[in-house]
GROMACS .gro file of C-alpha atoms in nm:
model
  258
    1UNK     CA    1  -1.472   0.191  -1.582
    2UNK     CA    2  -1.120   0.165  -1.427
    3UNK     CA    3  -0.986   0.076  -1.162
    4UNK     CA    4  -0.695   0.204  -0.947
    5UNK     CA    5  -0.550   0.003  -0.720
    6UNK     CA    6  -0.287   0.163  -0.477
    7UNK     CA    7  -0.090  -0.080  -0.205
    8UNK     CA    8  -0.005   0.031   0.115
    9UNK     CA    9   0.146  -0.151   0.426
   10UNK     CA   10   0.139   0.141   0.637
   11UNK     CA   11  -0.141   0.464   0.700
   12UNK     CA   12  -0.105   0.726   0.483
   13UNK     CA   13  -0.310   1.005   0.604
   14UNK     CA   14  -0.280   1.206   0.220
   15UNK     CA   15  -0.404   0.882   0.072
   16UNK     CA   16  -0.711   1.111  -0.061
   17UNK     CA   17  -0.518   1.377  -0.187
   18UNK     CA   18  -0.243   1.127  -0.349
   19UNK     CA   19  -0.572   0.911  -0.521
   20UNK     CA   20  -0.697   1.276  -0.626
   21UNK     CA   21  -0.393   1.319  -0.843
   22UNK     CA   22  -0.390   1.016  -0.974
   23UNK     CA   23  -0.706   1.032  -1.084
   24UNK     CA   24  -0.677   1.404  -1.239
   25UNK     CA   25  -0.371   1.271  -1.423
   26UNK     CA   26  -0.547   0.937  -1.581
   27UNK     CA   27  -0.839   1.221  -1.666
   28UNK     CA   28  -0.602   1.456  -1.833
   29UNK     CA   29  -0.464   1.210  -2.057
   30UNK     CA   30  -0.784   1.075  -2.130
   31UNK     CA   31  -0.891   1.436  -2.251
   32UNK     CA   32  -0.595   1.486  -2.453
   33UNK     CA   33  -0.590   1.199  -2.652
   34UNK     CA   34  -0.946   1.199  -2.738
   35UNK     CA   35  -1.035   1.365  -3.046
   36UNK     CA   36  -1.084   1.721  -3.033
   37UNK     CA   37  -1.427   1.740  -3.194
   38UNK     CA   38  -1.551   1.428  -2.960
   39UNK     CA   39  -1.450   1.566  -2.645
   40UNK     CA   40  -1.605   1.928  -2.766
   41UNK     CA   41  -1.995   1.735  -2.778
   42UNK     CA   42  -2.230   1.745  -2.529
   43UNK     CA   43  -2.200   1.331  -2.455
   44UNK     CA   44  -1.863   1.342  -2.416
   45UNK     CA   45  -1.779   1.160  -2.026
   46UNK     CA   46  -1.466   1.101  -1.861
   47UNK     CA   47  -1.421   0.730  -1.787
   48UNK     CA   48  -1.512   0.592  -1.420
   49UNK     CA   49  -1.271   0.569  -1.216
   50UNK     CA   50  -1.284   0.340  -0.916
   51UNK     CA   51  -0.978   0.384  -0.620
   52UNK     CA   52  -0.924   0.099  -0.418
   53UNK     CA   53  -0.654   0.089  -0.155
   54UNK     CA   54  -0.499  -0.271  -0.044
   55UNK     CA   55  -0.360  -0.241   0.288
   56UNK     CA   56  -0.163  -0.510   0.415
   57UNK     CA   57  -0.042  -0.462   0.771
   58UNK     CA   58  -0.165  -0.584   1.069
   59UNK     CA   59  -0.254  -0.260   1.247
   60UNK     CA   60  -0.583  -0.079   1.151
   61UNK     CA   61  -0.648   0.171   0.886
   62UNK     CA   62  -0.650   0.500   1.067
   63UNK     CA   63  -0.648   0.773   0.790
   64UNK     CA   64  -0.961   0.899   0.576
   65UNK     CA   65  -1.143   0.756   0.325
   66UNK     CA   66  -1.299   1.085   0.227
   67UNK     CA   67  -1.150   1.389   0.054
   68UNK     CA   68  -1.362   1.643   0.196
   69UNK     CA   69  -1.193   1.515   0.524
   70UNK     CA   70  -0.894   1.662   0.388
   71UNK     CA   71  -1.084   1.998   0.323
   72UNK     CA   72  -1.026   2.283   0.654
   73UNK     CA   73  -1.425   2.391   0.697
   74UNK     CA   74  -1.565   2.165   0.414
   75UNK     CA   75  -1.855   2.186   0.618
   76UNK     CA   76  -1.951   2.501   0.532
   77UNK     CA   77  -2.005   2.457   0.198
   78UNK     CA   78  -2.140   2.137   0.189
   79UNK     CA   79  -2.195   1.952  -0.172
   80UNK     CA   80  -2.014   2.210  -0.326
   81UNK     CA   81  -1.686   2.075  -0.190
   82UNK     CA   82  -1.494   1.821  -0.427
   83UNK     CA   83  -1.515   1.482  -0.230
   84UNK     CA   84  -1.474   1.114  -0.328
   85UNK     CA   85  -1.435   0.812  -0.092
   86UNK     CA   86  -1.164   0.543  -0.233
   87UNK     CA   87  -1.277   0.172  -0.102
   88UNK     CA   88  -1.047   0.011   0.159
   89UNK     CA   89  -0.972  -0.346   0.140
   90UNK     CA   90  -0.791  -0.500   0.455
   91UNK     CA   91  -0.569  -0.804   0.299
   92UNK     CA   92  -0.510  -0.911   0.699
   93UNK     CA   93  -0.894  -0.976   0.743
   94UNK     CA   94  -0.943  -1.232   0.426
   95UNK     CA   95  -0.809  -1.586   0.453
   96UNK     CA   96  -0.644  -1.766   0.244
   97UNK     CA   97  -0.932  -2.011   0.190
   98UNK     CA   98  -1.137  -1.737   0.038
   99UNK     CA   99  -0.844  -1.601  -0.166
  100UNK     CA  100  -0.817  -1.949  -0.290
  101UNK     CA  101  -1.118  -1.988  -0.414
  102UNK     CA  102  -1.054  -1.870  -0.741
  103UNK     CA  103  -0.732  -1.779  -0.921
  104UNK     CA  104  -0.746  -1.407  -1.039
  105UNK     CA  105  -0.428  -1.191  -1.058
  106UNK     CA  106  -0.545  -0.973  -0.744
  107UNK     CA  107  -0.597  -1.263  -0.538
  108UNK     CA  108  -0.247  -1.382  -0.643
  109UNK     CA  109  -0.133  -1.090  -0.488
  110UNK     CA  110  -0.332  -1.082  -0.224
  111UNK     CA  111  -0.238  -1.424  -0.152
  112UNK     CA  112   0.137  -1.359  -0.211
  113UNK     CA  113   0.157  -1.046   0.020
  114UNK     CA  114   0.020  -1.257   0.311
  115UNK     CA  115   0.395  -1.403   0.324
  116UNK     CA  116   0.520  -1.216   0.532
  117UNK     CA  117   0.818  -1.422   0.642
  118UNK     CA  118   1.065  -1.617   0.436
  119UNK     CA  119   0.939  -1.930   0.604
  120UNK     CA  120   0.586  -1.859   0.468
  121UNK     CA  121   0.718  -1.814   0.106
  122UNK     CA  122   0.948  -2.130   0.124
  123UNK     CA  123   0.633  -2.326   0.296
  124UNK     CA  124   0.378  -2.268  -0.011
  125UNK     CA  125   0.618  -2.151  -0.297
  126UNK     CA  126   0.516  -2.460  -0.472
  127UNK     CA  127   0.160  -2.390  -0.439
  128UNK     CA  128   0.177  -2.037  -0.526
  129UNK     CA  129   0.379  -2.100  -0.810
  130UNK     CA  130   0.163  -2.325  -0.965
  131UNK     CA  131  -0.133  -2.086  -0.946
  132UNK     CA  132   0.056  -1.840  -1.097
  133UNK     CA  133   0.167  -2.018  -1.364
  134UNK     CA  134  -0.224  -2.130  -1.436
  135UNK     CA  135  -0.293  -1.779  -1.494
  136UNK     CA  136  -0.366  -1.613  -1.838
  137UNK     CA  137  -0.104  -1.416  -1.979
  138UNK     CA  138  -0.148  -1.100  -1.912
  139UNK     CA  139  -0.212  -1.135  -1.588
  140UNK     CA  140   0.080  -1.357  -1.547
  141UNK     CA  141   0.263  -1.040  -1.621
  142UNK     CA  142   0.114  -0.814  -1.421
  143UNK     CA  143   0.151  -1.055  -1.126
  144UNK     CA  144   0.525  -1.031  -1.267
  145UNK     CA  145   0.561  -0.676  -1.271
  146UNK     CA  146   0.471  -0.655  -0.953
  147UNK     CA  147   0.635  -0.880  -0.772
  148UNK     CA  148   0.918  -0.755  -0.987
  149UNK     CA  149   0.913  -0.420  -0.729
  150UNK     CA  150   0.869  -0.648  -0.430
  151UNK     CA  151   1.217  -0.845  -0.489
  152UNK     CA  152   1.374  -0.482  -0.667
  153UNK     CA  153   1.704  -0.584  -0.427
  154UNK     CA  154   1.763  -0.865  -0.687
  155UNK     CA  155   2.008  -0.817  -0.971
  156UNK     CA  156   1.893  -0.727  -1.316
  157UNK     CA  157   2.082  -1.097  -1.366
  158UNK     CA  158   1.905  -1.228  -1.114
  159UNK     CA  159   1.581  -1.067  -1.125
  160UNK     CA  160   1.559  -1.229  -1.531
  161UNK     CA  161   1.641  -1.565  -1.428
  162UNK     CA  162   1.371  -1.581  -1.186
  163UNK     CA  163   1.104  -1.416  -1.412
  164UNK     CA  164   1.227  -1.690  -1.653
  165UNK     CA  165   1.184  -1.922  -1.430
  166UNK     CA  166   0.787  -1.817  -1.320
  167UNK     CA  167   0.701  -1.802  -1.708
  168UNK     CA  168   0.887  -2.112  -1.873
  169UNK     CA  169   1.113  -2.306  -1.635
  170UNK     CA  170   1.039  -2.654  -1.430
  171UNK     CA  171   0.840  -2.596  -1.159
  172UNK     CA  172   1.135  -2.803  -0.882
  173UNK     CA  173   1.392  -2.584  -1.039
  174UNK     CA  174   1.200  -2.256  -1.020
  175UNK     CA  175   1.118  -2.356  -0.666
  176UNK     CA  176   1.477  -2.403  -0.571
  177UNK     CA  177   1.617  -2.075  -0.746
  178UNK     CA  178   1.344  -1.846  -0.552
  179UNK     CA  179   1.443  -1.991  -0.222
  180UNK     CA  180   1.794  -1.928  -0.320
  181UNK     CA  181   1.709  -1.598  -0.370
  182UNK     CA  182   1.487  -1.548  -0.078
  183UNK     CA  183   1.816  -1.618   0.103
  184UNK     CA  184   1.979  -1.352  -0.080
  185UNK     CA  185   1.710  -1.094  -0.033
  186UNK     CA  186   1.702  -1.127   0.338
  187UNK     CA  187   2.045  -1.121   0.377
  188UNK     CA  188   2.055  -0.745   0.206
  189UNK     CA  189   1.737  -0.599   0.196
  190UNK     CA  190   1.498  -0.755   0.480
  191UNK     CA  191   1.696  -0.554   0.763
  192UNK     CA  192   1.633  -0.270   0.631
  193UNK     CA  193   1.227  -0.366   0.576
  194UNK     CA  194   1.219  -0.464   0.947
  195UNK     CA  195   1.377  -0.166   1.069
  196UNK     CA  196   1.085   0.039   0.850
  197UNK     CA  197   0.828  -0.183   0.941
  198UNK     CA  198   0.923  -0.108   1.316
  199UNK     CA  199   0.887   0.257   1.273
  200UNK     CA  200   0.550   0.242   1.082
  201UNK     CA  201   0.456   0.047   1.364
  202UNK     CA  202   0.635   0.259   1.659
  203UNK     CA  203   0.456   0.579   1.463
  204UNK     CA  204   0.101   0.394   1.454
  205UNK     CA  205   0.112   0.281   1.822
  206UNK     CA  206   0.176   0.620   1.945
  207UNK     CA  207  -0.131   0.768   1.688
  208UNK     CA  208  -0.325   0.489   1.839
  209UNK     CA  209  -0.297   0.654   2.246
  210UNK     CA  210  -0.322   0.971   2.115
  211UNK     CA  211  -0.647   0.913   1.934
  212UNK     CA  212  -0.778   0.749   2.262
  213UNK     CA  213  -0.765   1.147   2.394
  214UNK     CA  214  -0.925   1.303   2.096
  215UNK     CA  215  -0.947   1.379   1.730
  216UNK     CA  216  -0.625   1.441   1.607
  217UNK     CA  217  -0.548   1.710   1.330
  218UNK     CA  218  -0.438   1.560   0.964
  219UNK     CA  219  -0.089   1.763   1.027
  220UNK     CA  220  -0.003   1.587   1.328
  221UNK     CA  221  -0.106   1.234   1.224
  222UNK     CA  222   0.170   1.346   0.898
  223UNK     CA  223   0.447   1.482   1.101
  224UNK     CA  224   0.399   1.169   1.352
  225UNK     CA  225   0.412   0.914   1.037
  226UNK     CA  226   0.667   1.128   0.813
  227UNK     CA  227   0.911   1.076   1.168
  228UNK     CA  228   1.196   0.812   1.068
  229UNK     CA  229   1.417   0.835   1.413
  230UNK     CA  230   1.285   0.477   1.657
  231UNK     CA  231   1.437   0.625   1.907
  232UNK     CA  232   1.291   0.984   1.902
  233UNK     CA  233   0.941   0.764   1.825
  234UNK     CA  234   1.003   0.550   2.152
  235UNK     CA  235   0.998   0.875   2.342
  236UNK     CA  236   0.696   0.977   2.144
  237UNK     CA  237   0.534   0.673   2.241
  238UNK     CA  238   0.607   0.711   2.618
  239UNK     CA  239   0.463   1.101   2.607
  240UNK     CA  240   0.125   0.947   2.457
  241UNK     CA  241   0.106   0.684   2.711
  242UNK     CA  242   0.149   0.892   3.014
  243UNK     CA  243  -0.043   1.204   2.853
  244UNK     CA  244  -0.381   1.306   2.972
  245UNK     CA  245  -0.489   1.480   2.657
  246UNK     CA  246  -0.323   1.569   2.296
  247UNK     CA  247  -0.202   1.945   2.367
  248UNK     CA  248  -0.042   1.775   2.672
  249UNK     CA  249   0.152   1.551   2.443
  250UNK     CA  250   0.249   1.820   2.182
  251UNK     CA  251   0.386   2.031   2.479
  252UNK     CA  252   0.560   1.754   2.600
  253UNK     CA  253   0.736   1.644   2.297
  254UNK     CA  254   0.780   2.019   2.190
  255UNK     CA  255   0.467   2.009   1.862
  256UNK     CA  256   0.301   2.229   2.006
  257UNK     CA  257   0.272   2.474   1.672
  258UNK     CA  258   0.194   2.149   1.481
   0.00000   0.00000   0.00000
């Protein structure tokens, strides 16, 4: 069986369709690197494929865990509709404790997304690090890889030296260097996440109202997410609050063909 694991910090409502072609694509090169004559008998099976989406804000998950949800009048045709249902797993609701328990490479990263400020990293780098570094190897490099994509602001320079650092250095001097380039990173790049994180947010408050009126459609949960302006999403915002149902907000904020 495998396992795919896709991390999200804000609601995506195509999350089915996007785990859908994932899956197809791990499928197709499964089939074409099997051996012709193998894949041609009657036994032959496609490998298991389990999706899991990690989602790591503190807002609730919103969007569908079904494909057929995706589906206009799947209902019609019942079991004859493709559907799947990926597993969510809410980082926000586990504690640290549990995480702690044991020392796996998702629970590293479950217990390194839960810093969420540059306090929390500089607080328990020490900790962290050590668990880490008590991994096996592989997963020691997975861990790597992926926080490789969390600190991608870094230097090439920069971004070596600190991988060093994880795999081989002392632990004082690796502790001192990621600070150091904690500092860095939120000098450059953490503006820029807080100014995303406050539209994701913005766009998920205003979904939030509007699904206090009613069921809202899968194209107007995406054009209300896929909207980068704050400001345009502040107004948003105020036409959901003072809105007494959802074609009264999409009039007011001019969606109403959405």
């Amino acid at each position: 069986m495998l396992v795919l694991l896709e991390l999200q910090s804000y609601n995506d409502f195509t999350m089915p369709f996007r785990l859908l072609v994932y899956m197809t694509a791990i499928w197709l090169d499964h089939f074409k690197n099997c051996d012709k004559n193998k894949r041609s008998q009657k036994g032959y099976r496609l490998p298991a494929i389990m999706p899991i989406v990690l989602h790591n804000s503190e807002r609730n998950w919103t969007a569908s865990c079904k494909f057929s949800q995706m589906i206009s009048n799947a209902e019609l045709f019942g079991k004859y509709v493709v559907d799947f249902e990926y597993a969510l797993i809410s980082v926000n609701t586990l504690t640290e404790s549990k995480i702690s328990n044991s020392n796996t490479l998702i629970d590293n990263i479950f217990l390194a997304d839960k810093k969420r400020t540059r306090q929390d990293w500089t607080d328990n780098i020490a900790e962290l690090m050590h668990r880490i570094r008590a991994m096996d190897t592989n997963d020691l490099n997975e861990w790597i890889t992926w926080f490789s994509n969390v600190i991608r602001k870094l230097n090439e320079d920069e971004r070596g030296e600190l991988i060093t650092q994880i795999k081989e250095g002392d632990e004082k001097e690796m502790c001192s260097s990621f600070e150091r380039l904690l500092n860095k990173e939120k000098a450059e790049g953490w503006k820029d996440g807080r100014e995303k994180g406050k539209v994701e947010d913005r766009a998920e408050a205003v979904i939030e109202l509007l699904e206090d009126l009613g069921e809202l459609s899968d194209s107007l949960k995406i054009c209300i997410m896929e909207q980068t302006d704050l400001e345009l999403l502040k107004k948003w915002l105020k036409a959901a609050a003072r809105a007494k149902s959802i074609e009264e907000f999409e009039q007011a904020v001019g969606l109403v063909h959405i």
